[in-house]
Each structure stands twice: as C-alpha cells, then as structure tokens.
C-alpha cells in the first residue's frame, strides 16, 4: 500500500523462514541493509517437535510461530508470503508465483523434504513428516487405524490395521515409533471396547546396520535396547521394496517378507528443495543425488558472490572433507556466519575467514522419559538425557508463550498418560474406514 | 475384534456426540442399557468457542475433546466413528455408510449446520462456522487477507482486501466481528510494513432490526453500542442479495449497495441435519423450512415411541406454544430428560410428565473484556459479564486439561494482545493472494 522507504541500503532477500533463514534475518537486525524474508507459509515451524503433533501430543500452533510476530520489532525486516518459482540471476531478481522481487544479496535457505528414492508413488500410502499438513495427516491415519480396528470383526484384518510400519531409523523414525508405543500402551488403554491398543505391532525398518546410525555406537546400541523394551520391532539391514495401500514388502537378512498394514509412516530419505537444483542448473553447478547445492567455504554459490545457500538445501564440505549433517544447528550457525559476511560486504569490507561448524551435539527422545544425547564428547542416556532434551527444546522454541504451553501440555501428558490433541481432522475423517458389513452382527 | 458382551439389555443408539447426544450418553451410565454413541468425528466440539479458533485465539484441539476419552470410564457405552446415511425404522436399524447397526432406542441428536437460504453457491465465497474445518478455513481467509493487502500496490484493491463482511448479527456473527476488531486493532498492530491493520473495515449485516435479536432489548442495545465503539459498522434491516468472489450486494433502508470485499463470513441461517428430514419423510411427518423435525412433549417422534430427537435437529414447542431456541442448554436438558425416559422405558415403567425447559440464560462476548449476559431475569453487561462468561465457559468445557490450557492462552492473549494460533494452514496457503506484478517496484 505505502511504498517501501526509498533507502539506498542493499536489499537482502532470504528464501525460507526455517532455522537458517530466520537466524540470518535476525542477525542482520543491526546491519545497514533491508531484509525481506520470503516463505510459502506465514510461520516458522519448529520441526524437531513435529512428531509430537503427528502423534497428538501438541497442537500445530504450539510449534508454529507467525514469522511476522517474530520479526515485528526488527525495523529493517519485512516478511513476504510468497512462493519462489525461479531465478533471474543476471538481473538479480527472483521470479515469484505472482510477481518478481529484486535483490542485492540472496540467501537460499529453503530446506529439504523427504524423498522416496524415486518411488514417488509411495507418497500417498506412506506420508512423510516435514510440514504441518504432513503431521495432521499422520495423526489422522494413526487414530483412524485404531478406530477401524475397533470396528473390524475379522481378526486378520484387525491385526493388519493395528500394524504400524515406520520406515527409517533416524531421529524422526525413532521418535515417531516411540510416541506410537506410548499411544498404544498408555494413552488409549481404556478407550476401546473390542481391541486392546497395546496389541498394536510397531516396526522400525532401517536399511543401515543400526538405528540412529549417525550417533556414537554406544548411544545407538542403548537406543536400540530401549526401543525393543518399548515393544517396538527393529529391523535393520532391511529395505522397503514395495508399498501399497494394505501391505509393505521388505527385503532383509532373512530374505523377502510381506507385512500386511494400512499405516506406513515415512521417516527416511531427504531431498533438497528443488530451488537448489534450479540455481545449480542455471550456473552449470552439479547438485548431488539428493539435490543439494554445493557451496564454498564461505557458504557462497560458485560464480555468484552475492548468492549464499545454507542449511538443508546446501552441501557444505568442511576443511577436513566432511560433509556437514542436516541439522538445525548447522543451518543456524551458517545463518549467523552469512549475516556477518553480508554485513561486511555491504560495508565493502572483505570476507573474514571460512565458516567453521561447532558441533554442540545431538539428541533424540524414545518414548516416556528416556532420551539419548551426545553433547560435545559426552554422552547421556535415560531420564537425565530426557530432562536435558526437554530443557534444550523448550529454550530453543522461539516464542515465550509456546514454551509455557508446551511445558504444561507435557507435564499434563506425563502425569496422565494422556494426549489431548488426538482429534482426527480433515474433510472426510470417516471415509478410510474399510467396509465392514458385519458390523450390526457384532 | 472381540464380540460385544452378549447381554440382553436394550441397545440405545445415539446419533451425534454434541451437547445433547453426549449428555444423553453420560446420563445413561447407571441405567441397564448398553449405549452406542455414533459420530462422524472422533471428538466432541465445544461450538461456543469455535469463533476463537476461527480468529486464531485457540487451537482446534483446545475445544475438541476425543469422545472416547470422555466416556472411557463408562462401561456401558461405546463410541462408533461412522456416518449414518439412512434408517430402516421397521427393523429398528441404522444404515451406515459402511455397515448397519440395530437399536432398541434411538436418540437423534445430529444437530444443525448453517444455511444459505437456498443460495448454496455462496458457500465457497462465504464460509460458515460450524466445524473445525470451517474454523481453520475462516482463520486462513482472515490472515491471508492481511497478507494480500500488505502486497497490494493499488489502494482501492487493498481497501477491498481489508474489508470484512460478517453476515448475521446473532451471537456467532457478533463474536466473530468482535474478535476481528481485536485482531485488526491490537494483535497485528506491529506486524505489517505497508498497511495499517487497524484501517480494516468490519461490517455486520443483519436482516432484523437489531443485532442479538433474541436478547432482551436493553442488552441488545448495549451490545450494538459496544460493537460500534469497537469500530464495527452495524447494518441492520439489511439483506444480502448476492455474494461473489470479490463483492457482496446489500439491500437495506438506504437502497441497494455493493461492497468490494474478498472476505465474507457467514453467521446467519440454520439448517437441521438432513437425517431429520429423512425420518420425517419415512413417517409422513412434515419438517419445517429449516428441516427441523417436530417432536412430542416427551421429545419423541410421532408414531415411534422408541425414537427421540433433541437439540438443533428437532423443534420442540412448549406448553405455552413457544418454540425452544437452538441453544446448548436446551439440547443438554433434553438429553437429560431423554436419558431418564429411556431408563424408565427399559424398566417397563411409564414415562413421567413432559420435558420442561429451564431457561438459565444466555451470553455473548464482544471484543476485549466485554460481554452481555442474561441470567434468569437479571442482565449483566461489561467487564463483570465478561468474567461471568469466562467462568461459565471454562466450567462447561469437558476436559480438565483444556480448561487450564484455555485459561492460560486467554490470560496470555489478554496481557499481550497476542493471538498465538494465527497460523495459516491448508494445502495451498499462498494461492489466493491475487497477482501483483508490480511487487518488485515497491
């Protein structure tokens, strides 16, 4: 409505309001630049807790904070709700689905989504967990499965309905399976009349030799032990060869097998946002199989000093030849570095040194109060690690209200084994219940 | 899976887990019957607070409690997630979308939805507010409107984008408009760079001479005064004659007029669930224009002693010839009466007397701490009425956790003017932003 202030300061455009993009925007608050943060959604999503939404422990809004409210006091930053579809690098311009946007500096922080390793037709049977829509869809499937089983007279079909296959033994898969076990063994105990929710079969399928393969061996083993104690089957060295509406085919050390199930949840594979490949193609830079855009030691894209890529959309290889993992902390540290770099460039100062990642550790929860954590060189496991996990995640959540609400919701869930957000939403909540004409004869 | 207990007690089937159906089920806890509560959704929805979800004050799960968890301890009650499509009254059987269900007693408590007075084509431009899907859709439209206006260079179009027309001056419309005013004048104050959210134009359009027409004249006048103070235009004696994607046509005392707007919210009209008409047609009973099924003084359907209809799906005319209003308290009191009646019938005792409605009052909030309330013959208005409203609504919410969480969320919103649930969800949140090719020139 009112025109932008006609300032002469450089315009920094950041694509993506995730951990990396938001950190970049906020670290530019005191720089002599104007910042536009472009995102397809109007909120920053705290992805590490998305599995809690998918399992009914938290509401979507608990982990999604409006971007505008986060940067409302940052005068040099504006938020633009828009979809970037292409680049005109020559004219330093973004092509939006419904307009254009010029930049002086561009920070690509559009993240990644899950990947079906070329079998995209599996997506409709095995939803992944990257967005709020994904999470509410998974929540719907989990609770609908119990509802359908309650109505099913045929014990074989009922068993299939209560079989949950989680593909991928990384943090997402393991946390999802752990929460599923809590639901089956505690939350729903008294809710049904014809089934015992604790009879649910929960499987983790992982192609690698261990679950949580990126964790130290010790922790990975402790996690596997805990997961088995929760009644979850762990199938390592096992690949998924087919997924259909009512079964999943596995190929493992004991050969092929077919598991009858209506609920397959996808926690495997990562594919960078296609915008990375778009820039790569335009500049003749090859992206890797997962679509990651390689960047220089200063997070710049080769041949484009004013274009940076950070977080899950980029591949950063450190001075020792290691590729940095796809973690929020990597994206945030890169965001900080890029903000400092742009600040220097805007003042026509040279860039100082290369980006250096400080590994502050990683952690995952497994069911009720248990977690594994690696902090620097120290490892923790069990209840203390869980408290640590709780503390770190609450501190990281952007907005104060959410912290308090989440803590209260957790305290309540912990005391009562309850999950209050297990509502089934979506247009047609009943439709996926399979026909059971025998119902009236129950 | 396991067969139902082979008891000989009568089977009471209740259609609908709203205020009336749930009350009936719970009041049958100690009766010698088995109860099946059938609903299309797996939750009880606290509809009086739905406008809070639609305006981003609360999360859907705050006002939706899983039906199973409400009746988990009631051994004689089971919940069935299913859609009823027809009746076979002769064989005392329900036809479900995917099965059948026999009953001995049937309680029809399927409620009502909004009505477009025969202009169903308006539905897609003017969403109503009866379900969680409705509420998140309205939330999406409200916040997208501000986002679109922020990007719009043409002041005329921008003005249309910031025009909100609420059709209907009943409690739903008035509470929605009040919350919209809070959003525009407080919540979003610092969020935008190109628009002033408080410039938003909010209109209530009401065909009757007053808003809150069912309230005592005094209260209705006080409410109208307050609503105007909130900056909301009130157009009474005014009918909507056309709704399209970008305008609404009104016909009022000053003749016809056209209002350019992208956001029309529908708070008018009621139409009973079509199941009422289905039963009416089967029995040759005429339903009224809004599809309400008339019932006897004992809430029974003529000619079917074992079929009861309560709440918004029925028309109950009391001994003085007054038709009872469509309020939660009517449905709940009818539920209690029907539960007692069925208990007596199951023991082969005669029905005692007719249903008598005790009017305990009614109340509505209007923006920040202000409400109007009528309790018995007393009327309250302002801050005290708002405290009363808060207390009554918190006490009524079914599950303890929700009470605490809602109170906290409200306390926070009240202290900070913030609405933390204003996330835009849905598959394609960006798509309704209209094209603005001028964007890069801003």
Short mmCIF file of N, CA, C and O in Angstrom, two decimals, chain A residues 147 150-151 191-193, chain B residues 35-39 41-42 67-69 71 77-81:
data_model
loop_
_atom_site.label_atom_id
_atom_site.label_comp_id
_atom_site.label_asym_id
_atom_site.label_seq_id
_atom_site.Cartn_x
_atom_site.Cartn_y
_atom_site.Cartn_z
N UNK A 147 -9.53 -46.73 15.21
CA UNK A 147 -10.98 -46.70 15.04
C UNK A 147 -11.44 -47.83 14.11
O UNK A 147 -12.43 -48.51 14.36
N UNK A 150 -11.22 -51.21 15.81
CA UNK A 150 -12.31 -51.39 16.78
C UNK A 150 -13.56 -51.94 16.10
O UNK A 150 -14.33 -52.68 16.70
N UNK A 151 -13.78 -51.59 14.83
CA UNK A 151 -14.99 -51.99 14.13
C UNK A 151 -14.84 -53.27 13.34
O UNK A 151 -15.81 -53.76 12.76
N UNK A 191 -9.77 -46.73 26.08
CA UNK A 191 -10.65 -46.06 25.13
C UNK A 191 -11.49 -47.01 24.28
O UNK A 191 -12.53 -46.61 23.76
N UNK A 192 -11.05 -48.24 24.12
CA UNK A 192 -11.74 -49.12 23.17
C UNK A 192 -12.40 -50.28 23.88
O UNK A 192 -12.03 -50.65 24.99
N UNK A 193 -13.41 -50.85 23.23
CA UNK A 193 -14.17 -51.94 23.84
C UNK A 193 -13.86 -53.28 23.18
O UNK A 193 -14.05 -54.32 23.77
N UNK B 35 -25.06 -48.52 25.46
CA UNK B 35 -25.15 -47.30 24.68
C UNK B 35 -24.11 -47.31 23.58
O UNK B 35 -22.95 -47.68 23.81
N UNK B 36 -24.51 -46.95 22.35
CA UNK B 36 -23.53 -46.72 21.29
C UNK B 36 -23.70 -45.28 20.82
O UNK B 36 -24.79 -44.87 20.40
N UNK B 37 -22.61 -44.52 20.93
CA UNK B 37 -22.62 -43.12 20.53
C UNK B 37 -21.96 -43.05 19.15
O UNK B 37 -20.78 -43.35 19.00
N UNK B 38 -22.75 -42.70 18.15
CA UNK B 38 -22.25 -42.68 16.77
C UNK B 38 -21.96 -41.23 16.37
O UNK B 38 -22.80 -40.36 16.55
N UNK B 39 -20.77 -40.98 15.84
CA UNK B 39 -20.46 -39.63 15.35
C UNK B 39 -19.54 -39.75 14.15
O UNK B 39 -18.77 -40.69 14.02
N UNK B 41 -17.22 -37.61 13.65
CA UNK B 41 -15.92 -37.16 14.13
C UNK B 41 -15.57 -37.90 15.41
O UNK B 41 -16.44 -38.40 16.09
N UNK B 42 -14.29 -37.93 15.72
CA UNK B 42 -13.91 -38.66 16.94
C UNK B 42 -13.87 -37.74 18.16
O UNK B 42 -13.33 -38.11 19.18
N UNK B 67 -14.19 -38.14 21.97
CA UNK B 67 -15.36 -38.74 22.61
C UNK B 67 -14.96 -39.96 23.44
O UNK B 67 -15.47 -40.17 24.54
N UNK B 68 -14.03 -40.75 22.90
CA UNK B 68 -13.62 -41.95 23.64
C UNK B 68 -13.04 -41.62 25.00
O UNK B 68 -13.24 -42.36 25.95
N UNK B 69 -12.30 -40.53 25.07
CA UNK B 69 -11.70 -40.24 26.37
C UNK B 69 -12.75 -39.69 27.33
O UNK B 69 -12.65 -39.88 28.54
N UNK B 71 -15.90 -40.79 27.56
CA UNK B 71 -16.72 -41.89 28.10
C UNK B 71 -15.88 -43.13 28.42
O UNK B 71 -16.43 -44.21 28.59
N UNK B 77 -20.94 -47.88 27.63
CA UNK B 77 -21.01 -47.00 26.47
C UNK B 77 -19.85 -47.25 25.52
O UNK B 77 -18.70 -47.34 25.94
N UNK B 78 -20.16 -47.42 24.24
CA UNK B 78 -19.08 -47.45 23.28
C UNK B 78 -19.28 -46.38 22.21
O UNK B 78 -20.38 -45.90 21.97
N UNK B 79 -18.15 -46.00 21.60
CA UNK B 79 -18.17 -44.93 20.61
C UNK B 79 -17.95 -45.57 19.24
O UNK B 79 -17.12 -46.46 19.09
N UNK B 80 -18.71 -45.12 18.26
CA UNK B 80 -18.55 -45.65 16.92
C UNK B 80 -18.32 -44.48 15.95
O UNK B 80 -19.17 -43.60 15.83
N UNK B 81 -17.16 -44.47 15.31
CA UNK B 81 -16.87 -43.43 14.33
C UNK B 81 -17.48 -43.87 13.01
O UNK B 81 -16.96 -44.76 12.34
#
